[in-house]
Short mmCIF file of C-alpha atoms and ligand atoms in Angstrom, two decimals:
data_model
loop_
_atom_site.label_atom_id
_atom_site.label_comp_id
_atom_site.label_asym_id
_atom_site.label_seq_id
_atom_site.Cartn_x
_atom_site.Cartn_y
_atom_site.Cartn_z
CA UNK A 1014 108.71 114.08 72.11
CA UNK A 1015 107.91 115.21 75.69
CA UNK A 1016 110.60 116.83 77.75
CA UNK A 1017 111.95 114.66 80.61
CA UNK A 1018 112.02 116.24 84.10
CA UNK A 1019 114.14 114.77 86.87
CA UNK A 1020 114.19 114.57 90.68
CA UNK A 1021 116.11 117.75 90.94
CA UNK A 1022 114.54 120.49 93.21
CA UNK A 1023 114.26 122.87 90.23
CA UNK A 1024 112.49 120.19 88.11
CA UNK A 1025 110.02 119.42 90.95
CA UNK A 1026 109.22 123.04 91.41
CA UNK A 1027 108.67 123.40 87.58
CA UNK A 1028 106.42 120.38 87.58
CA UNK A 1029 104.37 121.93 90.40
CA UNK A 1030 104.13 125.22 88.73
CA UNK A 1031 103.18 123.73 85.44
CA UNK A 1032 100.38 121.70 86.99
CA UNK A 1033 99.11 124.57 89.15
CA UNK A 1034 99.02 126.77 86.01
CA UNK A 1035 96.97 124.11 83.96
CA UNK A 1036 99.46 122.06 82.02
CA UNK A 1037 99.62 118.20 81.98
CA UNK A 1038 102.60 116.45 83.50
CA UNK A 1039 103.10 112.72 83.40
CA UNK A 1040 104.17 111.72 86.87
CA UNK A 1041 105.51 108.52 88.60
CA UNK A 1042 103.56 106.82 91.31
CA UNK A 1043 104.15 103.46 93.04
CA UNK A 1044 101.41 101.84 91.04
CA UNK A 1045 101.85 103.06 87.37
CA UNK A 1046 102.78 106.41 85.67
CA UNK A 1047 99.85 108.97 85.93
CA UNK A 1048 98.89 111.82 83.61
CA UNK A 1049 98.21 114.59 85.99
CA UNK A 1050 96.33 117.93 85.91
CA UNK A 1051 95.02 120.32 88.50
CA UNK A 1052 91.87 118.70 89.67
CA UNK A 1053 90.10 122.01 90.26
CA UNK A 1054 90.77 123.23 86.77
CA UNK A 1055 88.04 121.90 84.39
CA UNK A 1056 89.92 122.92 81.19
CA UNK A 1057 93.05 121.06 82.32
CA UNK A 1058 91.19 117.96 83.30
CA UNK A 1059 89.46 118.07 79.94
CA UNK A 1060 92.90 117.85 78.18
CA UNK A 1061 93.60 114.57 80.09
CA UNK A 1062 90.58 113.01 78.40
CA UNK A 1063 91.66 114.27 74.91
CA UNK A 1064 95.33 113.28 75.30
CA UNK A 1065 94.26 109.70 76.30
CA UNK A 1066 91.22 109.40 74.13
CA UNK A 1067 89.39 108.49 77.33
CA UNK A 1068 85.59 108.61 77.29
CA UNK A 1069 84.06 111.31 79.71
CA UNK A 1070 82.03 108.58 81.39
CA UNK A 1071 85.21 107.15 82.93
CA UNK A 1072 85.83 109.12 86.24
CA UNK A 1073 89.36 110.07 87.41
CA UNK A 1074 91.25 109.42 90.55
CA UNK A 1075 92.28 112.48 92.46
CA UNK A 1076 95.68 112.38 94.24
CA UNK A 1077 96.23 114.22 97.43
CA UNK A 1078 99.23 114.79 99.77
CA UNK A 1079 97.47 114.40 103.12
CA UNK A 1080 94.11 113.49 104.69
CA UNK A 1081 93.70 117.25 105.36
CA UNK A 1082 93.85 117.84 101.55
CA UNK A 1083 91.41 114.92 100.96
CA UNK A 1084 89.00 116.66 103.19
CA UNK A 1085 88.95 119.57 100.96
CA UNK A 1086 87.46 117.40 98.23
CA UNK A 1087 85.48 114.64 100.01
CA UNK A 1088 83.73 113.62 103.15
CA UNK A 1089 86.20 111.55 105.03
CA UNK A 1090 84.13 111.13 108.19
CA UNK A 1091 83.31 107.46 107.74
CA UNK A 1092 85.13 105.56 110.55
CA UNK A 1093 86.65 103.19 107.85
CA UNK A 1094 88.53 106.10 106.36
CA UNK A 1095 90.71 106.51 109.46
CA UNK A 1096 91.30 102.70 109.77
CA UNK A 1097 92.30 102.32 106.16
CA UNK A 1098 94.49 105.48 106.30
CA UNK A 1099 96.32 104.33 109.36
CA UNK A 1100 96.94 100.88 107.84
CA UNK A 1101 97.68 101.73 104.18
CA UNK A 1102 98.24 105.43 103.46
CA UNK A 1103 100.13 106.79 101.81
CA UNK A 1104 100.04 103.82 99.51
CA UNK A 1105 98.31 102.09 96.53
CA UNK A 1106 94.79 102.43 97.67
CA UNK A 1107 91.94 104.48 96.25
CA UNK A 1108 88.93 105.40 98.39
CA UNK A 1109 85.53 106.23 96.80
CA UNK A 1110 83.95 108.85 99.04
CA UNK A 1111 81.05 111.37 98.98
CA UNK A 1112 82.43 114.38 96.95
CA UNK A 1113 82.37 118.03 97.81
CA UNK A 1114 80.87 120.71 95.55
CA UNK A 1115 84.35 122.14 94.59
CA UNK A 1116 85.25 118.95 92.60
CA UNK A 1117 84.21 119.64 88.98
CA UNK A 1118 81.75 117.13 87.49
CA UNK A 1119 84.13 116.33 84.66
CA UNK A 1120 86.41 114.64 87.20
CA UNK A 1121 83.85 112.36 88.62
CA UNK A 1122 81.82 111.74 85.51
CA UNK A 1123 78.89 113.38 87.16
CA UNK A 1124 78.93 110.86 90.05
CA UNK A 1125 78.14 112.22 93.64
CA UNK A 1126 81.31 110.43 94.72
CA UNK A 1127 85.02 111.10 94.07
CA UNK A 1128 87.92 108.61 93.86
CA UNK A 1129 90.79 109.87 96.31
CA UNK A 1130 94.18 108.45 96.54
CA UNK A 1131 97.31 109.42 98.67
CA UNK A 1132 100.26 108.07 96.72
CA UNK A 1133 103.51 107.03 98.51
CA UNK A 1134 106.06 107.62 95.68
CA UNK A 1135 108.51 110.25 97.09
CA UNK A 1136 108.69 112.14 93.85
CA UNK A 1137 104.90 112.29 93.38
CA UNK A 1138 104.62 113.41 97.02
CA UNK A 1139 107.07 116.24 96.27
CA UNK A 1140 105.11 117.21 93.21
CA UNK A 1141 101.84 117.34 95.15
CA UNK A 1142 103.50 119.69 97.75
CA UNK A 1143 104.98 121.80 95.14
CA UNK A 1144 101.76 122.05 93.11
CA UNK A 1145 99.71 122.77 96.18
CA UNK A 1146 96.57 121.55 94.49
CA UNK A 1147 94.95 118.11 94.24
CA UNK A 1148 96.00 116.32 91.01
CA UNK A 1149 93.58 114.29 88.87
CA UNK A 1150 95.56 111.61 87.27
CA UNK A 1151 94.56 108.43 85.42
CA UNK A 1152 97.33 106.18 83.94
CA UNK A 1153 99.46 107.85 81.34
CA UNK A 1154 98.58 105.73 78.37
CA UNK A 1155 96.12 105.95 75.54
CA UNK A 1156 92.73 104.72 76.75
CA UNK A 1157 92.61 100.87 76.61
CA UNK A 1158 96.24 100.38 75.99
CA UNK A 1159 98.74 98.72 78.42
CA UNK A 1160 99.44 100.98 81.48
CA UNK A 1161 103.01 102.54 81.68
CA UNK A 1162 105.44 101.46 84.46
CA UNK A 1163 108.40 103.60 83.10
CA UNK A 1164 108.89 107.10 81.88
CA UNK A 1165 109.93 105.55 78.53
CA UNK A 1166 106.54 103.78 78.27
CA UNK A 1167 104.87 107.15 78.62
CA UNK A 1168 107.12 108.65 75.95
CA UNK A 1169 106.39 105.70 73.63
CA UNK A 1170 102.73 105.97 73.65
CA UNK A 1171 101.95 109.70 74.61
CA UNK A 1172 105.13 111.46 73.84
CA UNK A 1173 103.61 113.15 70.83
CA UNK A 1174 100.61 114.42 72.81
CA UNK A 1175 102.05 115.88 76.00
CA UNK A 1176 104.98 118.15 76.77
CA UNK A 1177 106.35 116.92 80.12
CA UNK A 1178 107.27 113.62 81.79
CA UNK A 1179 108.83 113.39 85.24
CA UNK A 1180 111.13 110.33 85.36
CA UNK A 1181 110.84 108.51 88.72
CA UNK A 1182 112.29 105.18 87.54
CA UNK A 1183 110.27 101.98 87.30
CA UNK A 1184 107.04 101.69 89.34
CA UNK A 1185 107.23 99.50 92.49
CA UNK A 1186 103.84 97.85 92.36
CA UNK A 1187 103.22 97.76 88.59
CA UNK A 1188 99.49 97.41 88.62
CA UNK A 1189 96.95 100.14 89.40
CA UNK A 1190 95.62 100.88 92.86
CA UNK A 1191 93.16 98.85 94.88
CA UNK A 1192 89.77 100.66 94.81
CA UNK A 1193 87.47 100.52 97.73
CA UNK A 1194 83.93 102.03 98.03
CA UNK A 1195 83.78 103.30 101.54
CA UNK A 1196 80.42 102.44 103.14
CA UNK A 1197 79.06 100.30 106.03
CA UNK A 1198 79.27 97.43 103.60
CA UNK A 1199 82.56 98.27 101.82
CA UNK A 1200 83.05 97.03 98.35
CA UNK A 1201 86.23 96.14 96.44
CA UNK A 1202 85.78 97.84 92.97
CA UNK A 1203 89.27 96.95 91.65
CA UNK A 1204 91.85 94.47 93.04
CA UNK A 1205 95.40 95.67 93.58
CA UNK A 1206 98.47 94.83 95.58
CA UNK A 1207 96.53 95.73 98.69
CA UNK A 1208 94.39 92.59 98.75
CA UNK A 1209 90.76 92.01 99.78
CA UNK A 1210 92.13 89.92 102.75
CA UNK A 1211 94.32 92.93 103.82
CA UNK A 1212 91.20 95.21 103.70
CA UNK A 1213 89.09 92.62 105.69
CA UNK A 1214 91.68 92.26 108.39
CA UNK A 1215 91.86 96.04 108.90
CA UNK A 1216 88.16 96.79 108.63
CA UNK A 1217 86.97 93.66 110.47
CA UNK A 1218 84.09 93.31 108.06
CA UNK A 1219 83.62 91.30 104.81
CA UNK A 1220 84.71 93.20 101.77
CA UNK A 1221 82.78 91.88 98.77
CA UNK A 1222 84.11 92.37 95.28
CA UNK A 1223 81.79 94.39 93.02
CA UNK A 1224 82.01 95.42 89.33
CA UNK A 1225 83.75 98.67 88.49
CA UNK A 1226 82.17 101.73 87.09
CA UNK A 1227 82.79 100.94 83.43
CA UNK A 1228 81.87 97.28 83.73
CA UNK A 1229 78.46 98.23 85.16
CA UNK A 1230 77.90 100.65 82.17
CA UNK A 1231 79.05 97.86 79.67
CA UNK A 1232 76.54 95.49 81.35
CA UNK A 1233 73.78 98.04 81.13
CA UNK A 1234 73.57 98.29 84.95
CA UNK A 1235 74.33 101.90 84.88
CA UNK A 1236 73.16 104.38 82.40
CA UNK A 1237 75.39 106.77 80.59
CA UNK A 1238 75.77 108.78 77.46
CA UNK A 1239 77.64 106.01 75.58
CA UNK A 1240 77.58 107.61 72.23
CA UNK A 1241 81.29 107.92 72.32
CA UNK A 1242 81.82 104.13 72.94
CA UNK A 1243 82.74 101.52 70.40
CA UNK A 1244 81.58 98.01 71.06
CA UNK A 1245 83.74 96.04 73.48
CA UNK A 1246 85.65 99.15 74.42
CA UNK A 1247 84.74 99.15 78.12
CA UNK A 1248 85.59 95.49 78.88
CA UNK A 1249 88.85 95.24 76.91
CA UNK A 1250 91.63 97.21 78.76
CA UNK A 1251 95.33 97.02 79.34
CA UNK A 1252 95.41 95.34 75.86
CA UNK A 1253 98.39 94.98 73.53
CA UNK A 1254 97.69 95.25 69.78
CA UNK A 1255 98.70 91.61 69.45
CA UNK A 1256 96.02 89.20 70.70
CA UNK A 1257 96.47 87.82 74.22
CA UNK A 1258 95.39 84.28 75.25
CA UNK A 1259 95.50 82.99 78.79
CA UNK A 1260 96.17 79.52 80.11
CA UNK A 1261 95.55 78.09 83.63
CA UNK A 1262 98.29 78.16 86.20
CA UNK A 1263 100.41 75.00 85.78
CA UNK A 1264 98.85 74.03 82.37
CA UNK A 1265 101.03 73.40 79.20
CA UNK A 1266 99.04 74.33 76.13
CA UNK A 1267 100.22 73.76 72.61
CA UNK A 1268 101.63 77.02 71.35
CA UNK A 1269 101.42 78.20 67.70
CA UNK A 1270 104.72 78.61 66.02
CA UNK A 1271 104.82 82.52 65.92
CA UNK A 1272 103.33 83.02 69.43
CA UNK A 1273 105.20 84.17 72.55
CA UNK A 1274 104.64 82.08 75.66
CA UNK A 1275 104.77 83.79 79.12
CA UNK A 1276 105.19 81.64 82.22
CA UNK A 1277 104.72 82.92 85.71
CA UNK A 1278 108.05 81.54 86.74
CA UNK A 1279 111.36 80.97 84.87
CA UNK A 1280 111.01 77.43 83.48
CA UNK A 1281 113.24 74.87 85.21
CA UNK A 1282 113.87 71.15 84.89
CA UNK A 1283 111.60 69.35 82.41
CA UNK A 1284 109.93 72.53 81.38
CA UNK A 1285 113.27 74.25 80.67
CA UNK A 1286 114.45 71.22 78.62
CA UNK A 1287 111.21 71.33 76.64
CA UNK A 1288 111.54 74.91 75.77
CA UNK A 1289 115.43 75.11 75.50
CA UNK A 1290 116.42 77.24 72.54
CA UNK A 1291 112.91 78.73 71.97
CA UNK A 1292 113.44 82.39 71.52
CA UNK A 1293 109.71 83.01 72.22
CA UNK A 1294 109.67 81.81 75.95
CA UNK A 1295 109.42 84.48 78.59
CA UNK A 1296 108.58 84.66 82.37
CA UNK A 1297 107.22 87.25 84.81
CA UNK A 1298 109.35 86.30 87.82
CA UNK A 1299 112.27 84.23 88.92
CA UNK A 1300 110.36 82.23 91.53
CA UNK A 1301 106.57 83.11 91.21
CA UNK A 1302 106.53 85.82 93.75
CA UNK A 1303 103.32 87.76 92.89
CA UNK A 1304 104.87 91.16 93.85
CA UNK A 1305 107.40 90.49 91.07
CA UNK A 1306 104.75 89.26 88.67
CA UNK A 1307 102.69 92.43 89.14
CA UNK A 1308 105.66 94.64 88.83
CA UNK A 1309 106.68 93.18 85.44
CA UNK A 1310 103.48 92.16 83.76
CA UNK A 1311 102.76 95.53 81.96
CA UNK A 1312 106.36 96.03 80.94
CA UNK A 1313 106.57 92.56 79.42
CA UNK A 1314 103.24 93.00 77.53
CA UNK A 1315 104.52 96.23 76.01
CA UNK A 1316 107.78 94.49 75.03
CA UNK A 1317 106.20 91.60 73.41
CA UNK A 1318 103.65 93.78 71.66
CA UNK A 1319 106.59 95.36 69.77
CA UNK A 1320 108.22 92.08 68.89
CA UNK A 1321 106.25 90.72 65.87
CA UNK A 1322 104.61 87.73 67.58
CA UNK A 1323 101.26 86.63 66.20
CA UNK A 1324 99.90 86.26 69.70
CA UNK A 1325 100.86 86.19 73.31
CA UNK A 1326 100.03 83.17 75.55
CA UNK A 1327 100.23 83.96 79.26
CA UNK A 1328 100.04 81.70 82.26
CA UNK A 1329 97.48 83.03 84.89
CA UNK A 1330 98.43 83.68 88.42
CA UNK A 1331 97.09 81.54 91.29
CA UNK A 1332 93.77 83.16 92.08
CA UNK A 1333 94.66 84.48 95.62
CA UNK A 1334 96.35 87.48 97.19
CA UNK A 1335 98.01 89.82 94.57
CA UNK A 1336 97.42 87.14 91.95
CA UNK A 1337 93.73 88.30 91.92
CA UNK A 1338 94.94 91.67 90.71
CA UNK A 1339 97.13 90.27 88.15
CA UNK A 1340 94.51 87.91 86.75
CA UNK A 1341 92.07 90.83 86.58
CA UNK A 1342 94.48 92.76 84.38
CA UNK A 1343 95.30 89.69 82.26
CA UNK A 1344 91.75 88.78 81.64
CA UNK A 1345 90.89 92.43 80.50
CA UNK A 1346 94.05 92.32 78.18
CA UNK A 1347 92.69 89.16 76.76
CA UNK A 1348 89.01 90.33 76.42
CA UNK A 1349 87.71 90.65 72.88
P1 AMP B 1497 92.37 104.87 86.32
O1 AMP B 1497 91.80 104.68 85.01
O2 AMP B 1497 93.38 103.86 86.78
O3 AMP B 1497 92.67 106.27 86.74
O4 AMP B 1497 91.20 104.52 87.33
C1 AMP B 1497 89.99 105.12 87.30
C2 AMP B 1497 88.89 104.18 87.77
O5 AMP B 1497 88.54 104.55 89.16
C3 AMP B 1497 87.72 104.33 86.95
O6 AMP B 1497 87.74 103.64 85.78
C4 AMP B 1497 86.61 103.84 87.88
O7 AMP B 1497 86.60 102.44 87.78
C5 AMP B 1497 87.21 104.14 89.25
N1 AMP B 1497 86.45 105.36 89.72
C6 AMP B 1497 86.84 106.67 89.79
N2 AMP B 1497 85.97 107.42 90.29
C7 AMP B 1497 84.97 106.60 90.72
C8 AMP B 1497 83.72 106.93 91.30
N3 AMP B 1497 83.27 108.09 91.73
N4 AMP B 1497 82.87 105.76 91.56
C9 AMP B 1497 83.27 104.60 91.22
N5 AMP B 1497 84.50 104.31 90.67
C10 AMP B 1497 85.29 105.21 90.35
MG1 MG B 1498 94.02 103.43 83.31
#
C-alpha cells in the first residue's frame, strides 16, 4: 500500500522533496491522476516506465509551473504558444514543441519534440513549486488500463508498486489533456475537454486531427523498436478487463443477461419503465452534459470492471465538442 499525502503544507513540501530527490509520487491534476518524477533525472523517469509497464516508445508529458519553466525545456517561440497560453493555460492542454538538449531522451522516446503541459490543479501547482523541477507524469495506472480519477483508483492499481500518493480529490475533467502539435499547420493529436473548435477559435486557422504517436507506430507509419510490444497493445487503451462494446447514441440494442448497460443520461419515461428493476443499468450523467460524462466515464468503467459483469455495453456520446474526446476513450476501451 502506498502512503497517502494530503494538502497540508508539510505534505506538499514532502512531496516536492521526494520528487526532487528522485522518488515517484502520484499526483492529482484536473485531467486524471499522474505518476510524477523529476523530468531531468533519467533514473527516476525510468522507474515510471517500470511501475506502469509502459513501453519506452511511448513519450511522457512534462508538467511545468509557468511558461518561464517551459522555456527551460522547449522552444516556445512559435506565436501560437502565446495565443494558446493566454486562452487555456494553466489548464488541460498539452503542447508538442521542439525540445531542448537538457530533456533526457527517455522522456521523449528519442523524439526531437517534447510534450509540455501547465496543469491548473491547485495541489499540483503547489507540488511543482515545491519540487522546483519540471515533472514528467503519465497517467498513474498500469499501461493500457483505465486511467485513475481518484487517489483510491491509484491505490487500487499501483499501490503495490509505488510509495506515495497525494490525494487531491476527484479530477474535474476526467479525461486526459488535449494534445496539440504546435506548427504553422497545428494538429490535434488527442482530443480532450478543450475541443478542436476551441483551438480553431483561438488560433484562427484550421486544426486538423492527426493520429497520435502510438497509433502511428501501430499502423507502421513510424518506426520504433517494438520488440517489447504484444499484438494489439498500442490501439487498445483505457481498457477494463471485462470486454467493452459500444452502441450508437440513441440506439437500444439487445443486451445479454449478464452484461451491464451504460447510458449517457439517466433513463427516463419509456426507457426507465423498460429497464425498471434491472440492477445492471447505469448512466454517465443526469442530463447528458458532456462535462459530466467525461468526468465520470473512467470511474464507472473501473467500478463495473470489478462487479462481475460478462461485458459492458456503453452508449457513445454525440460526436461533437467534448463528446469527441469521450468517444475516443470509449473506442480505445472497446478495441480488441
Ligand atoms: P499520457 O500517456 O496521458 O501521459 O500521454 C502521453 C502521450 O502524449 C503519448 O502517448 C503521446 O501520444 C503524446 N506525446 C508525448 N510526447 C510526444 C511527442 N514528443 N510527440 C508526439 N506525441 C507525444
Ligand atoms: Mg495514460
